[in-house]
Structure formats: structure tokens, C-alpha cells
Amino acid sequence: MFDMNLIKSTISSSPLKLGPPISKPFLNRKILGLWCPIMIDSKIVSGVIDGEKENVNPMLSCRLNLSPDFLCKIERTGGRVMGVKNHYGWFDKHLEEGESLTIRFFGDDNKEDFVFKAKGSNEVVEVGNGVRVGGIEYISEYVMVGGGGRDVWMKVEEEERERFLEELRTKEEVMMVTA
């Protein structure tokens, strides 16, 4: 529920109330995955709409419809490395200092893949076109906040990437027809 309240306060321009900090968040496995930008440099970049309460993520307690211009995936450049296994299944291993990571952008043809090194220092790294990583102040399985609360990202399921790309293609086709 905390993550959902954080997203709602971002959209409503309320002050963000972050949870406890994570030691070395830039080395935490939670940064890996597909991310949707909600706010970049204090500007809302995704429409967010509360949806139906079916097929809901139990931690967020509602379904969201997002309409970003792009998605990005943060992954290990050398491929996935599995860590611990518990009753929920396998989890990615936490990152090592200096490990090579790649950010892949989907939906924005102007953004190229960017390779960088994981750092325990959590310093901000510019990855192009106003997008940056690092400076993480809060991260959970679902939400990442950085840049002094100016950047808010929400993790999305891998299946959502195809739906997003299809919607983007449809938008582009409509724009070409109306132009």
C-alpha cells in the first residue's frame, strides 16, 4: 500500500514520504527489471489512472494504466545471475561493485542502449536525453525514487512491454493518418 500512496502523491504533486533507506541501493537486485517513468526531473511523464481491482498486484492494491513515451529495462550486461531461492522461488543475485549493466530503451527511437557500472556510491549517472540512474533514495519491488525525489519509476511486468509497444505503434499510425 505504501508504494501505491507514493505513486498517487507523485501524481498529485504532494510531498513524497519515503520509507527507510537501503544501504547501497545501486547494488540492490531490485533495480533490475523493466521500468516505466512516472516523473523525470520533477515533470510527470506518464498518465496514471486507477483501474479495476481484478488481477491486482497485492502490494499496490489497485491496477494502474500507464501511458509513458518509453520504458527502460535495466539488466546485467553478461546475462542473468541467480542468487537465493526461498519458498517464493529464485531471485536475482545482488549486484557486485563494478558489474556491467545495460539500460535498454523501448518506444523512444532517439534513446540508445547505455552500458554503465554498478557502484556502491549510488552516484547519479546521466544515460541520455534527461534520463539518469543512481542517487536512489527509495527502492522496493515496485517503485524506485531518485534524484532528490525528482525521478519516480514504477516497475512493470515483462508482458506489459509488448502491450506498450503495440499501443505506441497505434498512436504513431493515428498521428500519420491525421497529419
GROMACS .gro file of C-alpha atoms in nm:
model
  179
    1MET     CA    1   0.000   0.000   0.000
    2PHE     CA    2   0.293   0.233   0.071
    3ASP     CA    3   0.409   0.214  -0.293
    4MET     CA    4   0.062   0.299  -0.423
    5ASN     CA    5   0.039   0.601  -0.193
    6LEU     CA    6   0.382   0.712  -0.312
    7ILE     CA    7   0.269   0.696  -0.678
    8LYS     CA    8  -0.055   0.881  -0.601
    9SER     CA    9   0.131   1.156  -0.411
   10THR     CA   10   0.369   1.191  -0.708
   11ILE     CA   11   0.080   1.241  -0.948
   12SER     CA   12  -0.094   1.488  -0.717
   13SER     CA   13   0.231   1.683  -0.656
   14SER     CA   14   0.218   1.609  -0.284
   15PRO     CA   15   0.547   1.589  -0.096
   16LEU     CA   16   0.695   1.240  -0.118
   17LYS     CA   17   0.724   1.049   0.207
   18LEU     CA   18   0.990   0.786   0.152
   19GLY     CA   19   1.047   0.470   0.351
   20PRO     CA   20   1.370   0.374   0.522
   21PRO     CA   21   1.683   0.398   0.305
   22ILE     CA   22   1.855   0.088   0.165
   23SER     CA   23   2.228   0.052   0.213
   24LYS     CA   24   2.398   0.069  -0.130
   25PRO     CA   25   2.075   0.075  -0.335
   26PHE     CA   26   2.266   0.086  -0.665
   27LEU     CA   27   2.392  -0.267  -0.586
   28ASN     CA   28   2.048  -0.400  -0.490
   29ARG     CA   29   1.890  -0.661  -0.719
   30LYS     CA   30   1.566  -0.462  -0.712
   31ILE     CA   31   1.699  -0.214  -0.971
   32LEU     CA   32   1.694  -0.492  -1.231
   33GLY     CA   33   1.384  -0.517  -1.449
   34LEU     CA   34   1.151  -0.323  -1.674
   35TRP     CA   35   1.070   0.030  -1.551
   36CYS     CA   36   0.811   0.288  -1.652
   37PRO     CA   37   0.894   0.653  -1.582
   38ILE     CA   38   0.625   0.831  -1.380
   39MET     CA   39   0.820   1.151  -1.314
   40ILE     CA   40   1.157   1.267  -1.455
   41ASP     CA   41   1.324   1.583  -1.329
   42SER     CA   42   1.004   1.675  -1.140
   43LYS     CA   43   0.789   1.654  -1.456
   44ILE     CA   44   0.508   1.398  -1.480
   45VAL     CA   45   0.580   1.194  -1.793
   46SER     CA   46   0.319   0.915  -1.761
   47GLY     CA   47  -0.055   0.928  -1.730
   48VAL     CA   48  -0.168   0.710  -1.440
   49ILE     CA   49  -0.527   0.600  -1.393
   50ASP     CA   50  -0.671   0.383  -1.117
   51GLY     CA   51  -0.826   0.077  -1.274
   52GLU     CA   52  -1.031  -0.220  -1.179
   53LYS     CA   53  -0.946  -0.423  -0.871
   54GLU     CA   54  -0.901  -0.750  -1.061
   55ASN     CA   55  -0.566  -0.905  -1.149
   56VAL     CA   56  -0.425  -0.666  -0.895
   57ASN     CA   57  -0.078  -0.662  -0.752
   58PRO     CA   58  -0.150  -0.724  -0.381
   59MET     CA   59   0.123  -0.482  -0.271
   60LEU     CA   60  -0.025  -0.196  -0.474
   61SER     CA   61  -0.392  -0.290  -0.413
   62CYS     CA   62  -0.508  -0.146  -0.744
   63ARG     CA   63  -0.447  -0.177  -1.115
   64LEU     CA   64  -0.279   0.110  -1.298
   65ASN     CA   65  -0.297   0.209  -1.663
   66LEU     CA   66   0.021   0.390  -1.764
   67SER     CA   67   0.085   0.583  -2.084
   68PRO     CA   68   0.457   0.667  -2.096
   69ASP     CA   69   0.662   0.769  -2.401
   70PHE     CA   70   0.914   0.494  -2.328
   71LEU     CA   71   1.005   0.208  -2.099
   72CYS     CA   72   1.353   0.104  -1.995
   73LYS     CA   73   1.497  -0.224  -1.882
   74ILE     CA   74   1.796  -0.244  -1.650
   75GLU     CA   75   1.976  -0.576  -1.684
   76ARG     CA   76   2.313  -0.736  -1.629
   77THR     CA   77   2.518  -0.699  -1.947
   78GLY     CA   78   2.654  -1.052  -1.909
   79GLY     CA   79   2.315  -1.213  -1.851
   80ARG     CA   80   2.108  -1.303  -1.551
   81VAL     CA   81   2.276  -1.433  -1.232
   82MET     CA   82   2.055  -1.614  -0.985
   83GLY     CA   83   2.100  -1.575  -0.611
   84VAL     CA   84   1.895  -1.717  -0.328
   85LYS     CA   85   1.595  -1.945  -0.355
   86ASN     CA   86   1.318  -1.945  -0.098
   87HIS     CA   87   0.953  -2.057  -0.086
   88TYR     CA   88   0.865  -1.776  -0.335
   89GLY     CA   89   1.116  -1.901  -0.593
   90TRP     CA   90   1.453  -1.788  -0.729
   91PHE     CA   91   1.575  -1.430  -0.702
   92ASP     CA   92   1.846  -1.242  -0.890
   93LYS     CA   93   2.174  -1.214  -0.703
   94HIS     CA   94   2.257  -0.867  -0.569
   95LEU     CA   95   2.495  -0.672  -0.791
   96GLU     CA   96   2.871  -0.656  -0.741
   97GLU     CA   97   3.069  -0.331  -0.733
   98GLY     CA   98   3.184  -0.260  -1.090
   99GLU     CA   99   2.947  -0.511  -1.251
  100SER     CA  100   2.844  -0.409  -1.602
  101LEU     CA  101   2.477  -0.314  -1.650
  102THR     CA  102   2.284  -0.222  -1.963
  103ILE     CA  103   1.980   0.003  -1.990
  104ARG     CA  104   1.765  -0.078  -2.294
  105PHE     CA  105   1.503   0.173  -2.403
  106PHE     CA  106   1.174   0.069  -2.564
  107GLY     CA  107   0.947   0.308  -2.750
  108ASP     CA  108   1.181   0.602  -2.799
  109ASP     CA  109   1.392   0.565  -3.112
  110ASN     CA  110   1.616   0.854  -3.001
  111LYS     CA  111   1.747   0.668  -2.697
  112GLU     CA  112   2.027   0.417  -2.743
  113ASP     CA  113   2.122   0.136  -2.508
  114PHE     CA  114   2.358   0.257  -2.237
  115VAL     CA  115   2.619   0.047  -2.056
  116PHE     CA  116   2.744   0.153  -1.712
  117LYS     CA  117   2.898   0.008  -1.396
  118ALA     CA  118   2.712  -0.067  -1.073
  119LYS     CA  119   2.853   0.137  -0.786
  120GLY     CA  120   2.817   0.121  -0.413
  121SER     CA  121   2.847   0.500  -0.402
  122ASN     CA  122   2.498   0.548  -0.556
  123GLU     CA  123   2.616   0.848  -0.757
  124VAL     CA  124   2.395   0.977  -1.037
  125VAL     CA  125   2.484   0.868  -1.392
  126GLU     CA  126   2.336   1.051  -1.693
  127VAL     CA  127   2.222   0.793  -1.952
  128GLY     CA  128   2.100   1.041  -2.214
  129ASN     CA  129   1.801   1.259  -2.302
  130GLY     CA  130   1.749   1.374  -1.943
  131VAL     CA  131   1.727   1.021  -1.803
  132ARG     CA  132   1.959   0.931  -1.519
  133VAL     CA  133   2.015   0.643  -1.281
  134GLY     CA  134   2.164   0.638  -0.935
  135GLY     CA  135   2.100   0.873  -0.649
  136ILE     CA  136   1.838   0.619  -0.541
  137GLU     CA  137   1.661   0.726  -0.224
  138TYR     CA  138   1.396   0.455  -0.211
  139ILE     CA  139   1.353   0.124  -0.389
  140SER     CA  140   1.107  -0.160  -0.349
  141GLU     CA  141   0.998  -0.446  -0.572
  142TYR     CA  142   0.766  -0.198  -0.748
  143VAL     CA  143   0.886   0.163  -0.714
  144MET     CA  144   1.219   0.346  -0.741
  145VAL     CA  145   1.273   0.711  -0.638
  146GLY     CA  146   1.591   0.906  -0.706
  147GLY     CA  147   1.735   1.247  -0.778
  148GLY     CA  148   1.611   1.416  -0.462
  149GLY     CA  149   1.258   1.288  -0.524
  150ARG     CA  150   1.262   1.432  -0.879
  151ASP     CA  151   1.263   1.092  -1.052
  152VAL     CA  152   0.996   0.829  -0.984
  153TRP     CA  153   0.982   0.496  -1.167
  154MET     CA  154   0.736   0.209  -1.142
  155LYS     CA  155   0.832  -0.148  -1.227
  156VAL     CA  156   0.611  -0.317  -1.485
  157GLU     CA  157   0.576  -0.680  -1.583
  158GLU     CA  158   0.768  -0.800  -1.887
  159GLU     CA  159   0.438  -0.885  -2.065
  160GLU     CA  160   0.343  -0.517  -2.046
  161ARG     CA  161   0.631  -0.427  -2.280
  162GLU     CA  162   0.455  -0.582  -2.582
  163ARG     CA  163   0.123  -0.415  -2.492
  164PHE     CA  164   0.303  -0.082  -2.455
  165LEU     CA  165   0.484  -0.117  -2.790
  166GLU     CA  166   0.157  -0.208  -2.965
  167GLU     CA  167  -0.017   0.099  -2.817
  168LEU     CA  168   0.277   0.315  -2.925
  169ARG     CA  169   0.258   0.180  -3.283
  170THR     CA  170  -0.117   0.252  -3.286
  171LYS     CA  171  -0.056   0.611  -3.165
  172GLU     CA  172   0.206   0.664  -3.436
  173GLU     CA  173  -0.028   0.528  -3.706
  174VAL     CA  174  -0.307   0.763  -3.592
  175MET     CA  175  -0.065   1.058  -3.594
  176MET     CA  176   0.046   0.975  -3.952
  177VAL     CA  177  -0.315   0.950  -4.073
  178THR     CA  178  -0.416   1.282  -3.914
  179ALA     CA  179  -0.105   1.469  -4.037
   0.00000   0.00000   0.00000
